[in-house]
Each structure stands twice: as structure tokens, then as C-alpha cells.
PDB file of C-alpha atoms and ligand atoms in Angstrom:
ATOM      1  CA  UNK A 973      13.431   4.148   1.906  1.00 80.00           C
ATOM      2  CA  UNK A 974      12.961   6.279  -0.964  1.00 93.00           C
ATOM      3  CA  UNK A 975      10.845   9.502  -0.447  1.00 97.00           C
ATOM      4  CA  UNK A 976       8.399  10.575  -3.032  1.00 98.00           C
ATOM      5  CA  UNK A 977       8.579  13.989  -4.626  1.00 97.00           C
ATOM      6  CA  UNK A 978       6.078  15.432  -2.106  1.00 98.00           C
ATOM      7  CA  UNK A 979       7.931  13.860   0.883  1.00 98.00           C
ATOM      8  CA  UNK A 980      11.289  15.234  -0.248  1.00 98.00           C
ATOM      9  CA  UNK A 981       9.613  18.574  -0.523  1.00 98.00           C
ATOM     10  CA  UNK A 982       8.359  18.191   3.130  1.00 98.00           C
ATOM     11  CA  UNK A 983      11.806  17.280   4.345  1.00 98.00           C
ATOM     12  CA  UNK A 984      13.285  20.541   2.494  1.00 98.00           C
ATOM     13  CA  UNK A 985      10.640  22.769   3.993  1.00 98.00           C
ATOM     14  CA  UNK A 986      11.177  21.269   7.597  1.00 98.00           C
ATOM     15  CA  UNK A 987      14.805  22.117   7.163  1.00 97.00           C
ATOM     16  CA  UNK A 988      14.005  25.776   5.897  1.00 97.00           C
ATOM     17  CA  UNK A 989      11.542  26.369   8.702  1.00 97.00           C
ATOM     18  CA  UNK A 990      13.905  24.760  11.498  1.00 96.00           C
ATOM     19  CA  UNK A 991      10.823  22.416  12.083  1.00 97.00           C
ATOM     20  CA  UNK A 992      10.373  18.972  13.554  1.00 97.00           C
ATOM     21  CA  UNK A 993       7.511  16.609  12.184  1.00 98.00           C
ATOM     22  CA  UNK A 994       5.727  14.377  14.813  1.00 97.00           C
ATOM     23  CA  UNK A 995       3.370  11.768  13.728  1.00 98.00           C
ATOM     24  CA  UNK A 996       1.025   9.690  15.915  1.00 97.00           C
ATOM     25  CA  UNK A 997       1.035   5.839  15.588  1.00 96.00           C
ATOM     26  CA  UNK A 998      -2.426   5.921  13.788  1.00 98.00           C
ATOM     27  CA  UNK A 999      -1.448   8.512  11.021  1.00 98.00           C
ATOM     28  CA  UNK A1000      -1.449   7.383   7.267  1.00 98.00           C
ATOM     29  CA  UNK A1001       1.689   5.348   6.303  1.00 98.00           C
ATOM     30  CA  UNK A1002       2.986   8.290   3.961  1.00 98.00           C
ATOM     31  CA  UNK A1003       2.935  10.643   6.717  1.00 98.00           C
ATOM     32  CA  UNK A1004       4.571   8.237   9.385  1.00 98.00           C
ATOM     33  CA  UNK A1005       7.350   7.548   6.748  1.00 98.00           C
ATOM     34  CA  UNK A1006       8.436  11.165   6.267  1.00 98.00           C
ATOM     35  CA  UNK A1007       7.932  12.258  10.008  1.00 98.00           C
ATOM     36  CA  UNK A1008      11.007  12.784  12.234  1.00 97.00           C
ATOM     37  CA  UNK A1009       9.325  10.693  14.992  1.00 97.00           C
ATOM     38  CA  UNK A1010       6.281   8.367  15.296  1.00 97.00           C
ATOM     39  CA  UNK A1011       4.985   7.690  18.768  1.00 94.00           C
ATOM     40  CA  UNK A1012       2.068   7.828  21.086  1.00 90.00           C
ATOM     41  CA  UNK A1013       0.341  11.143  22.159  1.00 85.00           C
ATOM     42  CA  UNK A1014       2.292  11.780  25.309  1.00 83.00           C
ATOM     43  CA  UNK A1015       5.639  10.433  23.957  1.00 88.00           C
ATOM     44  CA  UNK A1016       5.370  13.001  21.042  1.00 91.00           C
ATOM     45  CA  UNK A1017       4.580  16.031  23.295  1.00 86.00           C
ATOM     46  CA  UNK A1018       7.561  15.115  25.391  1.00 88.00           C
ATOM     47  CA  UNK A1019       9.678  15.067  22.277  1.00 90.00           C
ATOM     48  CA  UNK A1020       8.181  18.276  21.374  1.00 88.00           C
ATOM     49  CA  UNK A1021       9.547  19.714  24.614  1.00 86.00           C
ATOM     50  CA  UNK A1022      13.126  18.441  24.130  1.00 91.00           C
ATOM     51  CA  UNK A1023      13.737  19.380  20.551  1.00 93.00           C
ATOM     52  CA  UNK A1024      15.470  22.663  19.713  1.00 93.00           C
ATOM     53  CA  UNK A1025      13.421  23.091  16.578  1.00 96.00           C
ATOM     54  CA  UNK A1026      11.460  26.195  16.563  1.00 93.00           C
ATOM     55  CA  UNK A1027       8.304  24.739  14.736  1.00 97.00           C
ATOM     56  CA  UNK A1028       6.501  21.732  15.526  1.00 97.00           C
ATOM     57  CA  UNK A1029       4.332  20.256  12.812  1.00 97.00           C
ATOM     58  CA  UNK A1030       1.941  17.819  14.764  1.00 97.00           C
ATOM     59  CA  UNK A1031       0.284  15.162  12.693  1.00 98.00           C
ATOM     60  CA  UNK A1032      -2.416  13.737  15.055  1.00 98.00           C
ATOM     61  CA  UNK A1033      -5.652  15.172  16.273  1.00 98.00           C
ATOM     62  CA  UNK A1034      -6.350  18.383  18.055  1.00 97.00           C
ATOM     63  CA  UNK A1035      -5.900  17.586  21.648  1.00 96.00           C
ATOM     64  CA  UNK A1036      -2.546  16.053  21.017  1.00 95.00           C
ATOM     65  CA  UNK A1037      -1.250  19.265  19.447  1.00 96.00           C
ATOM     66  CA  UNK A1038      -2.825  21.128  22.265  1.00 96.00           C
ATOM     67  CA  UNK A1039      -0.839  18.972  24.764  1.00 95.00           C
ATOM     68  CA  UNK A1040       2.365  19.866  22.895  1.00 94.00           C
ATOM     69  CA  UNK A1041       1.319  23.563  23.196  1.00 96.00           C
ATOM     70  CA  UNK A1042       0.756  23.148  26.850  1.00 96.00           C
ATOM     71  CA  UNK A1043       4.282  21.686  27.396  1.00 94.00           C
ATOM     72  CA  UNK A1044       6.174  24.029  25.099  1.00 93.00           C
ATOM     73  CA  UNK A1045       4.519  27.259  24.888  1.00 94.00           C
ATOM     74  CA  UNK A1046       7.695  28.929  23.314  1.00 94.00           C
ATOM     75  CA  UNK A1047       7.397  26.881  20.295  1.00 95.00           C
ATOM     76  CA  UNK A1048       5.186  27.241  17.132  1.00 97.00           C
ATOM     77  CA  UNK A1049       2.840  24.120  17.200  1.00 97.00           C
ATOM     78  CA  UNK A1050       1.194  23.633  13.828  1.00 98.00           C
ATOM     79  CA  UNK A1051      -1.772  21.233  13.295  1.00 98.00           C
ATOM     80  CA  UNK A1052      -2.154  20.982   9.406  1.00 98.00           C
ATOM     81  CA  UNK A1053      -5.984  20.841   9.531  1.00 98.00           C
ATOM     82  CA  UNK A1054      -8.796  22.294  11.355  1.00 98.00           C
ATOM     83  CA  UNK A1055     -11.150  19.143  11.440  1.00 98.00           C
ATOM     84  CA  UNK A1056      -9.161  16.927  13.599  1.00 98.00           C
ATOM     85  CA  UNK A1057     -11.285  16.417  16.612  1.00 98.00           C
ATOM     86  CA  UNK A1058     -11.370  13.477  18.871  1.00 98.00           C
ATOM     87  CA  UNK A1059     -14.973  12.190  19.856  1.00 98.00           C
ATOM     88  CA  UNK A1060     -13.627  10.958  23.300  1.00 98.00           C
ATOM     89  CA  UNK A1061     -11.900  14.329  24.072  1.00 98.00           C
ATOM     90  CA  UNK A1062     -14.997  16.281  23.035  1.00 97.00           C
ATOM     91  CA  UNK A1063     -17.309  14.160  25.384  1.00 97.00           C
ATOM     92  CA  UNK A1064     -16.459  16.290  28.439  1.00 98.00           C
ATOM     93  CA  UNK A1065     -17.667  20.026  28.430  1.00 97.00           C
ATOM     94  CA  UNK A1066     -16.305  22.124  30.905  1.00 98.00           C
ATOM     95  CA  UNK A1067     -19.617  23.282  32.527  1.00 98.00           C
ATOM     96  CA  UNK A1068     -20.569  19.635  33.011  1.00 98.00           C
ATOM     97  CA  UNK A1069     -17.260  18.795  34.750  1.00 98.00           C
ATOM     98  CA  UNK A1070     -17.613  21.580  37.114  1.00 98.00           C
ATOM     99  CA  UNK A1071     -21.202  20.556  38.244  1.00 98.00           C
ATOM    100  CA  UNK A1072     -19.990  16.953  38.453  1.00 98.00           C
ATOM    101  CA  UNK A1073     -17.104  18.355  40.714  1.00 98.00           C
ATOM    102  CA  UNK A1074     -19.634  20.155  42.995  1.00 98.00           C
ATOM    103  CA  UNK A1075     -21.606  16.977  43.404  1.00 98.00           C
ATOM    104  CA  UNK A1076     -18.183  15.216  44.520  1.00 98.00           C
ATOM    105  CA  UNK A1077     -16.367  17.697  46.708  1.00 97.00           C
ATOM    106  CA  UNK A1078     -12.807  16.469  47.587  1.00 95.00           C
ATOM    107  CA  UNK A1079     -12.871  13.666  45.072  1.00 98.00           C
ATOM    108  CA  UNK A1080      -9.699  13.990  42.951  1.00 98.00           C
ATOM    109  CA  UNK A1081     -10.187  14.261  39.203  1.00 98.00           C
ATOM    110  CA  UNK A1082      -8.066  11.936  37.083  1.00 98.00           C
ATOM    111  CA  UNK A1083      -8.097  12.991  33.416  1.00 98.00           C
ATOM    112  CA  UNK A1084      -6.998  10.802  30.577  1.00 97.00           C
ATOM    113  CA  UNK A1085      -4.564  12.993  28.158  1.00 96.00           C
ATOM    114  CA  UNK A1086      -7.299  12.416  25.376  1.00 96.00           C
ATOM    115  CA  UNK A1087      -9.082  15.527  26.595  1.00 97.00           C
ATOM    116  CA  UNK A1088      -9.099  19.255  25.844  1.00 98.00           C
ATOM    117  CA  UNK A1089      -6.553  21.709  27.589  1.00 98.00           C
ATOM    118  CA  UNK A1090      -9.737  23.412  29.402  1.00 98.00           C
ATOM    119  CA  UNK A1091     -10.584  20.017  30.910  1.00 98.00           C
ATOM    120  CA  UNK A1092      -7.043  19.266  31.934  1.00 98.00           C
ATOM    121  CA  UNK A1093      -7.099  22.585  33.696  1.00 98.00           C
ATOM    122  CA  UNK A1094     -10.075  21.598  35.891  1.00 98.00           C
ATOM    123  CA  UNK A1095      -8.351  18.256  36.769  1.00 98.00           C
ATOM    124  CA  UNK A1096      -6.053  17.294  39.660  1.00 98.00           C
ATOM    125  CA  UNK A1097      -3.936  14.929  37.505  1.00 98.00           C
ATOM    126  CA  UNK A1098      -3.594  13.472  34.119  1.00 97.00           C
ATOM    127  CA  UNK A1099      -3.003   9.976  33.182  1.00 96.00           C
ATOM    128  CA  UNK A1100      -2.359   7.875  29.902  1.00 93.00           C
ATOM    129  CA  UNK A1101      -3.634   4.446  29.072  1.00 92.00           C
ATOM    130  CA  UNK A1102      -0.089   3.168  29.994  1.00 90.00           C
ATOM    131  CA  UNK A1103       0.090   4.655  33.559  1.00 93.00           C
ATOM    132  CA  UNK A1104      -3.728   5.140  34.590  1.00 95.00           C
ATOM    133  CA  UNK A1105      -3.409   2.300  37.284  1.00 95.00           C
ATOM    134  CA  UNK A1106      -0.213   3.671  38.719  1.00 95.00           C
ATOM    135  CA  UNK A1107      -1.588   7.363  38.830  1.00 96.00           C
ATOM    136  CA  UNK A1108      -4.680   6.215  40.642  1.00 97.00           C
ATOM    137  CA  UNK A1109      -2.693   4.333  43.127  1.00 96.00           C
ATOM    138  CA  UNK A1110      -0.515   7.197  43.757  1.00 96.00           C
ATOM    139  CA  UNK A1111      -3.427   9.308  45.010  1.00 96.00           C
ATOM    140  CA  UNK A1112      -4.297   7.212  48.211  1.00 85.00           C
ATOM    141  CA  UNK A1113      -7.936   8.432  47.793  1.00 93.00           C
ATOM    142  CA  UNK A1114     -10.970   6.293  48.530  1.00 96.00           C
ATOM    143  CA  UNK A1115     -12.975   7.765  45.464  1.00 98.00           C
ATOM    144  CA  UNK A1116     -11.685   8.889  42.246  1.00 98.00           C
ATOM    145  CA  UNK A1117     -13.477  10.629  39.298  1.00 98.00           C
ATOM    146  CA  UNK A1118     -11.932   9.372  36.127  1.00 98.00           C
ATOM    147  CA  UNK A1119     -12.542  10.895  32.596  1.00 98.00           C
ATOM    148  CA  UNK A1120     -13.474  10.811  29.895  1.00 98.00           C
ATOM    149  CA  UNK A1121     -13.138   7.277  28.781  1.00 98.00           C
ATOM    150  CA  UNK A1122     -15.450   4.913  30.588  1.00 98.00           C
ATOM    151  CA  UNK A1123     -13.928   1.865  29.477  1.00 98.00           C
ATOM    152  CA  UNK A1124     -10.575   2.865  30.714  1.00 98.00           C
ATOM    153  CA  UNK A1125     -12.295   3.798  34.028  1.00 98.00           C
ATOM    154  CA  UNK A1126     -13.612   0.337  34.273  1.00 98.00           C
ATOM    155  CA  UNK A1127     -10.423  -1.196  33.448  1.00 97.00           C
ATOM    156  CA  UNK A1128      -8.611   0.693  36.138  1.00 97.00           C
ATOM    157  CA  UNK A1129     -11.319  -0.279  38.718  1.00 97.00           C
ATOM    158  CA  UNK A1130     -10.438  -3.717  37.945  1.00 96.00           C
ATOM    159  CA  UNK A1131      -6.792  -3.212  38.579  1.00 95.00           C
ATOM    160  CA  UNK A1132      -6.824  -0.916  41.543  1.00 96.00           C
ATOM    161  CA  UNK A1133      -7.724  -2.150  45.058  1.00 95.00           C
ATOM    162  CA  UNK A1134     -11.435  -2.706  45.951  1.00 94.00           C
ATOM    163  CA  UNK A1135     -11.230  -0.272  48.588  1.00 96.00           C
ATOM    164  CA  UNK A1136     -10.952   2.495  45.790  1.00 97.00           C
ATOM    165  CA  UNK A1137     -14.120   3.517  44.240  1.00 98.00           C
ATOM    166  CA  UNK A1138     -13.649   4.581  40.557  1.00 98.00           C
ATOM    167  CA  UNK A1139     -16.463   6.986  39.542  1.00 98.00           C
ATOM    168  CA  UNK A1140     -16.451   6.958  35.590  1.00 98.00           C
ATOM    169  CA  UNK A1141     -17.766   9.515  32.923  1.00 98.00           C
ATOM    170  CA  UNK A1142     -20.102   8.838  30.077  1.00 97.00           C
ATOM    171  CA  UNK A1143     -17.432   8.969  27.346  1.00 98.00           C
ATOM    172  CA  UNK A1144     -16.021   6.644  24.722  1.00 97.00           C
ATOM    173  CA  UNK A1145     -13.903   6.413  21.698  1.00 98.00           C
ATOM    174  CA  UNK A1146     -16.197   5.196  19.043  1.00 98.00           C
ATOM    175  CA  UNK A1147     -13.400   3.373  17.189  1.00 98.00           C
ATOM    176  CA  UNK A1148     -12.313   1.215  20.134  1.00 98.00           C
ATOM    177  CA  UNK A1149     -15.836   0.796  21.766  1.00 98.00           C
ATOM    178  CA  UNK A1150     -17.277  -0.400  18.360  1.00 98.00           C
ATOM    179  CA  UNK A1151     -15.113  -3.419  18.383  1.00 98.00           C
ATOM    180  CA  UNK A1152     -17.287  -6.400  19.350  1.00 98.00           C
ATOM    181  CA  UNK A1153     -16.459  -9.672  21.264  1.00 98.00           C
ATOM    182  CA  UNK A1154     -18.194 -11.521  18.239  1.00 97.00           C
ATOM    183  CA  UNK A1155     -15.563 -10.121  15.936  1.00 97.00           C
ATOM    184  CA  UNK A1156     -12.644 -11.172  18.204  1.00 98.00           C
ATOM    185  CA  UNK A1157     -14.190 -14.731  18.566  1.00 98.00           C
ATOM    186  CA  UNK A1158     -14.575 -15.117  14.983  1.00 96.00           C
ATOM    187  CA  UNK A1159     -11.143 -13.858  14.159  1.00 94.00           C
ATOM    188  CA  UNK A1160      -9.639 -16.142  16.729  1.00 95.00           C
ATOM    189  CA  UNK A1161     -11.195 -19.068  15.123  1.00 96.00           C
ATOM    190  CA  UNK A1162      -9.621 -18.216  11.917  1.00 96.00           C
ATOM    191  CA  UNK A1163      -6.261 -17.462  13.273  1.00 97.00           C
ATOM    192  CA  UNK A1164      -5.906 -19.826  16.411  1.00 97.00           C
ATOM    193  CA  UNK A1165      -2.075 -19.167  16.814  1.00 97.00           C
ATOM    194  CA  UNK A1166      -2.487 -15.446  16.931  1.00 98.00           C
ATOM    195  CA  UNK A1167      -2.115 -13.430  20.224  1.00 98.00           C
ATOM    196  CA  UNK A1168      -4.853 -10.948  20.767  1.00 98.00           C
ATOM    197  CA  UNK A1169      -3.817  -7.593  22.262  1.00 98.00           C
ATOM    198  CA  UNK A1170      -6.294  -4.930  22.959  1.00 98.00           C
ATOM    199  CA  UNK A1171      -6.314  -1.199  23.980  1.00 98.00           C
ATOM    200  CA  UNK A1172      -7.898  -0.328  27.167  1.00 97.00           C
ATOM    201  CA  UNK A1173     -10.413   2.017  25.514  1.00 98.00           C
ATOM    202  CA  UNK A1174     -12.074  -1.323  24.002  1.00 98.00           C
ATOM    203  CA  UNK A1175     -15.267  -2.330  25.828  1.00 98.00           C
ATOM    204  CA  UNK A1176     -14.966  -4.848  28.939  1.00 98.00           C
ATOM    205  CA  UNK A1177     -16.243  -7.852  26.861  1.00 98.00           C
ATOM    206  CA  UNK A1178     -13.435  -7.471  24.338  1.00 98.00           C
ATOM    207  CA  UNK A1179     -10.838  -6.792  27.088  1.00 98.00           C
ATOM    208  CA  UNK A1180     -11.993 -10.113  28.617  1.00 98.00           C
ATOM    209  CA  UNK A1181     -10.830 -11.915  25.466  1.00 98.00           C
ATOM    210  CA  UNK A1182      -7.327 -10.218  25.417  1.00 98.00           C
ATOM    211  CA  UNK A1183      -4.182 -11.897  25.993  1.00 98.00           C
ATOM    212  CA  UNK A1184      -2.643  -8.617  26.721  1.00 98.00           C
ATOM    213  CA  UNK A1185      -3.947  -5.159  27.376  1.00 97.00           C
ATOM    214  CA  UNK A1186      -1.620  -2.261  26.331  1.00 95.00           C
ATOM    215  CA  UNK A1187      -1.539   1.389  25.223  1.00 93.00           C
ATOM    216  CA  UNK A1188      -0.315   2.067  21.635  1.00 94.00           C
ATOM    217  CA  UNK A1189       3.409   2.257  22.791  1.00 93.00           C
ATOM    218  CA  UNK A1190       2.941  -0.727  24.862  1.00 94.00           C
ATOM    219  CA  UNK A1191       1.530  -2.847  22.065  1.00 97.00           C
ATOM    220  CA  UNK A1192       4.659  -1.800  19.952  1.00 97.00           C
ATOM    221  CA  UNK A1193       6.951  -2.964  22.762  1.00 97.00           C
ATOM    222  CA  UNK A1194       4.949  -6.196  23.400  1.00 98.00           C
ATOM    223  CA  UNK A1195       4.942  -7.316  19.600  1.00 98.00           C
ATOM    224  CA  UNK A1196       8.654  -6.502  19.392  1.00 98.00           C
ATOM    225  CA  UNK A1197       9.552  -8.729  22.510  1.00 98.00           C
ATOM    226  CA  UNK A1198       7.077 -11.559  22.297  1.00 98.00           C
ATOM    227  CA  UNK A1199       8.114 -14.876  20.833  1.00 98.00           C
ATOM    228  CA  UNK A1200       4.783 -15.243  19.035  1.00 98.00           C
ATOM    229  CA  UNK A1201       4.705 -14.631  15.360  1.00 98.00           C
ATOM    230  CA  UNK A1202       1.022 -13.662  14.863  1.00 98.00           C
ATOM    231  CA  UNK A1203      -0.946 -10.979  16.456  1.00 98.00           C
ATOM    232  CA  UNK A1204      -4.498  -9.578  16.340  1.00 98.00           C
ATOM    233  CA  UNK A1205      -4.394  -5.896  17.056  1.00 98.00           C
ATOM    234  CA  UNK A1206      -7.374  -4.335  19.007  1.00 98.00           C
ATOM    235  CA  UNK A1207      -6.683  -0.761  18.175  1.00 98.00           C
ATOM    236  CA  UNK A1208      -6.726   1.677  15.315  1.00 98.00           C
ATOM    237  CA  UNK A1209      -5.400   0.238  12.164  1.00 98.00           C
ATOM    238  CA  UNK A1210      -2.551   2.981  11.525  1.00 98.00           C
ATOM    239  CA  UNK A1211      -0.289   1.326  14.016  1.00 98.00           C
ATOM    240  CA  UNK A1212       0.018  -1.842  11.827  1.00 98.00           C
ATOM    241  CA  UNK A1213       2.109   0.021   9.509  1.00 98.00           C
ATOM    242  CA  UNK A1214       4.853   0.599  11.954  1.00 97.00           C
ATOM    243  CA  UNK A1215       4.424  -2.916  13.536  1.00 98.00           C
ATOM    244  CA  UNK A1216       5.101  -4.523  10.203  1.00 98.00           C
ATOM    245  CA  UNK A1217       7.914  -2.062   9.422  1.00 97.00           C
ATOM    246  CA  UNK A1218       9.800  -2.943  12.726  1.00 97.00           C
ATOM    247  CA  UNK A1219       8.934  -6.601  12.870  1.00 98.00           C
ATOM    248  CA  UNK A1220       9.588  -8.139   9.459  1.00 96.00           C
ATOM    249  CA  UNK A1221       8.446 -11.701   9.473  1.00 95.00           C
ATOM    250  CA  UNK A1222       5.675 -11.333  12.085  1.00 98.00           C
ATOM    251  CA  UNK A1223       2.091 -11.269  10.915  1.00 98.00           C
ATOM    252  CA  UNK A1224      -0.439  -8.729  12.200  1.00 98.00           C
ATOM    253  CA  UNK A1225      -4.186  -8.627  11.703  1.00 98.00           C
ATOM    254  CA  UNK A1226      -6.836  -6.106  12.226  1.00 98.00           C
ATOM    255  CA  UNK A1227      -9.865  -7.716  13.604  1.00 97.00           C
ATOM    256  CA  UNK A1228     -12.262  -5.243  12.192  1.00 97.00           C
ATOM    257  CA  UNK A1229     -12.683  -2.866   9.035  1.00 96.00           C
ATOM    258  CA  UNK A1230     -14.115  -0.375  11.416  1.00 97.00           C
ATOM    259  CA  UNK A1231     -10.979   0.111  13.500  1.00 98.00           C
ATOM    260  CA  UNK A1232     -10.288   3.461  11.669  1.00 98.00           C
ATOM    261  CA  UNK A1233     -10.203   6.801  13.323  1.00 98.00           C
ATOM    262  CA  UNK A1234     -11.438   9.296  10.499  1.00 98.00           C
ATOM    263  CA  UNK A1235      -9.973  12.447  11.850  1.00 98.00           C
ATOM    264  CA  UNK A1236      -6.634  10.614  12.082  1.00 98.00           C
ATOM    265  CA  UNK A1237      -6.926   9.584   8.365  1.00 98.00           C
ATOM    266  CA  UNK A1238      -7.868  12.826   6.840  1.00 98.00           C
ATOM    267  CA  UNK A1239      -4.184  14.118   7.090  1.00 98.00           C
ATOM    268  CA  UNK A1240      -2.417  14.359   3.643  1.00 98.00           C
ATOM    269  CA  UNK A1241       1.081  15.233   2.698  1.00 98.00           C
ATOM    270  CA  UNK A1242      -0.316  18.219   0.824  1.00 98.00           C
ATOM    271  CA  UNK A1243      -1.820  19.278   4.338  1.00 98.00           C
ATOM    272  CA  UNK A1244       1.646  19.059   5.856  1.00 98.00           C
ATOM    273  CA  UNK A1245       3.246  21.028   3.034  1.00 98.00           C
ATOM    274  CA  UNK A1246       0.612  23.870   3.232  1.00 98.00           C
ATOM    275  CA  UNK A1247       1.097  24.011   6.960  1.00 98.00           C
ATOM    276  CA  UNK A1248       4.825  24.502   6.644  1.00 98.00           C
ATOM    277  CA  UNK A1249       4.593  27.020   3.796  1.00 98.00           C
ATOM    278  CA  UNK A1250       1.845  28.983   5.165  1.00 98.00           C
ATOM    279  CA  UNK A1251       2.358  28.738   8.896  1.00 98.00           C
ATOM    280  CA  UNK A1252      -1.032  27.218   9.636  1.00 97.00           C
ATOM    281  CA  UNK A1253      -2.898  26.264  11.674  1.00 97.00           C
ATOM    282  CA  UNK A1254      -1.190  27.438  14.897  1.00 98.00           C
ATOM    283  CA  UNK A1255      -2.407  25.836  18.183  1.00 98.00           C
ATOM    284  CA  UNK A1256      -2.144  28.019  21.242  1.00 97.00           C
ATOM    285  CA  UNK A1257      -3.754  27.714  24.688  1.00 98.00           C
ATOM    286  CA  UNK A1258      -4.579  30.813  26.798  1.00 98.00           C
ATOM    287  CA  UNK A1259      -1.819  31.148  29.618  1.00 98.00           C
ATOM    288  CA  UNK A1260      -4.267  30.907  32.378  1.00 98.00           C
ATOM    289  CA  UNK A1261      -5.701  27.631  31.222  1.00 98.00           C
ATOM    290  CA  UNK A1262      -2.300  26.491  30.015  1.00 98.00           C
ATOM    291  CA  UNK A1263      -0.659  26.810  33.425  1.00 98.00           C
ATOM    292  CA  UNK A1264      -3.341  24.838  35.281  1.00 98.00           C
ATOM    293  CA  UNK A1265      -3.348  22.069  32.594  1.00 98.00           C
ATOM    294  CA  UNK A1266       0.412  21.857  32.804  1.00 97.00           C
ATOM    295  CA  UNK A1267       0.190  21.334  36.598  1.00 98.00           C
ATOM    296  CA  UNK A1268      -1.971  18.264  35.954  1.00 97.00           C
ATOM    297  CA  UNK A1269       0.301  16.920  33.286  1.00 95.00           C
ATOM    298  CA  UNK A1270       3.364  17.634  35.600  1.00 95.00           C
ATOM    299  CA  UNK A1271       1.773  15.867  38.427  1.00 96.00           C
ATOM    300  CA  UNK A1272       1.331  12.766  36.343  1.00 94.00           C
ATOM    301  CA  UNK A1273       5.050  12.737  35.070  1.00 92.00           C
ATOM    302  CA  UNK A1274       6.144  13.033  38.770  1.00 93.00           C
ATOM    303  CA  UNK A1275       4.419   9.746  39.533  1.00 92.00           C
ATOM    304  CA  UNK A1276       7.325   7.255  39.963  1.00 86.00           C
ATOM    305  CA  UNK A1277       7.549   4.370  37.537  1.00 79.00           C
ATOM    306  CA  UNK A1278       7.144   0.787  39.095  1.00 67.00           C
TER     307      UNK A1278
HETATM  308  P1  LIG B2265      -2.013   6.802  22.801  1.00 84.26           P
HETATM  309  O1  LIG B2265      -2.032   7.628  23.953  1.00 84.26           O
HETATM  310  O2  LIG B2265      -1.540   5.253  23.385  1.00 84.26           O
HETATM  311  O3  LIG B2265      -1.141   7.241  21.773  1.00 84.26           O
HETATM  312  O4  LIG B2265      -3.441   6.487  22.299  1.00 84.26           O
HETATM  313  C1  LIG B2265      -4.063   7.749  21.843  1.00 84.26           C
HETATM  314  C2  LIG B2265      -5.462   7.390  21.375  1.00 84.26           C
HETATM  315  O5  LIG B2265      -6.156   8.250  20.715  1.00 84.26           O
HETATM  316  C3  LIG B2265      -6.109   5.990  21.663  1.00 84.26           C
HETATM  317  O6  LIG B2265      -7.200   5.967  21.034  1.00 84.26           O
HETATM  318 FE1  LIG B2266      -9.835   9.903  19.676  1.00 84.26          FE
HETATM  319 FE2  LIG B2266     -10.600   7.333  19.472  1.00 84.26          FE
HETATM  320 FE3  LIG B2266      -9.391   8.570  17.394  1.00 84.26          FE
HETATM  321 FE4  LIG B2266      -7.863   7.870  19.574  1.00 84.26          FE
HETATM  322  S1  LIG B2266      -8.935   6.471  18.038  1.00 84.26           S
HETATM  323  S2  LIG B2266      -7.883  10.042  18.609  1.00 84.26           S
HETATM  324  S3  LIG B2266      -9.620   8.235  21.150  1.00 84.26           S
HETATM  325  S4  LIG B2266     -11.523   9.060  18.344  1.00 84.26           S
END
């Protein structure tokens, strides 16, 4: 693929700064195309930890860059803009969480990686949408507080033993939760051959209609391996760029024009260039918070895979 002038300039600056550029699956296409690695949020942070690059330009939202800063404090993590919040991560305030923990003594807190470092630091263990069921099962607890995503919590409750009570939090991703069952039913009527894959952040009525429920990385794997040729993708539209690129010949539809994460779409090539030239905006986590947040992430990583 030919790079544009701006993309070439980014590649030159990455080399000059001994930097690596990581992009989330929801990023705009020109950002994905020039990045060293495109992936889900945890995949990118783990890649950040492995690289010998000194600088990481993280193209995603704030909590994702923060996770990279938690995992690799010796590296410079740059987030090219300051307005990249995630409504789901921001739905938990630490004081509210502390109050809820007091009401639920001894109940383990399982926190989705879509959360701030300060909230991870108050949690027993983290999870992703790909491993949430496995993480809860690993705890052998009869009650678990899951945050922040209520839809993910309800999904986990359906896939873990009835003897485990999942206490959810009032948090949602507006992008995924906004997708309606009516939209899916309409879309399916127009594309009867298509397989519908949903992200667990979608609401339960939408999940009930899904042929498969997967995290973003799980969706990419699913469409690659499936014999089906046509898919309806129940997550943010940015992922369709990678699906089409990696699966020529297969057809991908987004069921709603509202499946767009605004903060993800704010990132421009110009922002990335300025970040590299001006070393901005550095994401750091106070050491006392970082160490406790890291513990929650590491506990998750220690949960054996099936
Ligand atoms: P992943 O962790 O699967 O990349 O998803 C992140 C996200 O923001 C989902 O909305
Ligand atoms: Fe946050 Fe939703 Fe955007 Fe994911 S899609 S980053 S959960 S607002």
C-alpha cells in the first residue's frame, strides 16, 4: 500500500524518535494503515510492553493509553489528543466505587479494562470482553461486583453458574447500547444470508439475536475462520476497515449509522505528527495507583486460558 505524504512523514518521525505506533481496531482507516500494529485494547498494551521502542504513540482513547502506561512505566506513552474520553470508563467515580465496596464487604470487584487507572487500582482483578466469563469462574466467589459495563455483566451472568450472583454497575457504552433489536431485525430481513456478530457491550435484546458474541479481536478471528461470506457487525464501524482488508471477497455490513465512537474518530494524521514532533501528550499514572492497578491486570493475565 502506498503511503500519503503525511503518512510517510509519520513513518520518518517514528524512526527518528525510536517510536512505535499502536492503533485500536476502531481508529480511522488512515491511522490504522500507517500504524505498526492494529488490535484490541489489551493486545496493544501487551505489545507496548514487549517492544524495545522508547516511545509509544497510542491511537485510541485515554484509558487504553493509560493501560499501556500501567504495564510499561519505563516507556514514554503519548496520546495525540486530550479529548479522548470513553463514556463507559468515565461512568465509575472512585468515591462511588469505595462506597459500594463498603456495602459489599468481601465481594470481589471485577473491572473491565475499559476503566480508569484509579478504578483498576480499587479492583481485585481486571477482565476484557474476551475473558470476562473465565475471570469470574476463576474466583470461586458466590457474589461478584462487575463494573463498569452493565451489559457485559448481564452477559457474564448468563454464562456463569446460577450459584454465582453478578452484581452489576450502572454503566454503558452509548455506542453499543444504542444499537436496537429493531435495527437488527430490519437488517436481517434485507440480508438473510448474513451472520450477525455482536459485541457483549450491546444490550441483551440485541445479544439475543446474535449468531455469535465476541470481543473485537474475537470478531476478527471469527470472520476470518467462518465459511460464511456475509456478516453484520454489531460493534464500532472502524473495525470494518480491517475486516475488509484482511478478508477480500467477504462482505461486511454495519447495521446502524450510529455505531461510531466519536472520540475514536477525532484522531487525525496531523495529531499523530504533532505528538511525535512535540512529544505530546504524555500519559502517566502516579506510582502508588499504577502498582495497585497493575496487580489487578496481572491477576487477570494469570488466569489460565481454556
Ligand atoms: P476491545 O477491548 O475488544 O478492544 O474493545 C474496546 C472497546 O472500547 C469496546 O467498545
Ligand atoms: Fe468507550 Fe464505547 Fe468508544 Fe469503546 S466504543 S471506546 S466503550 S465509548
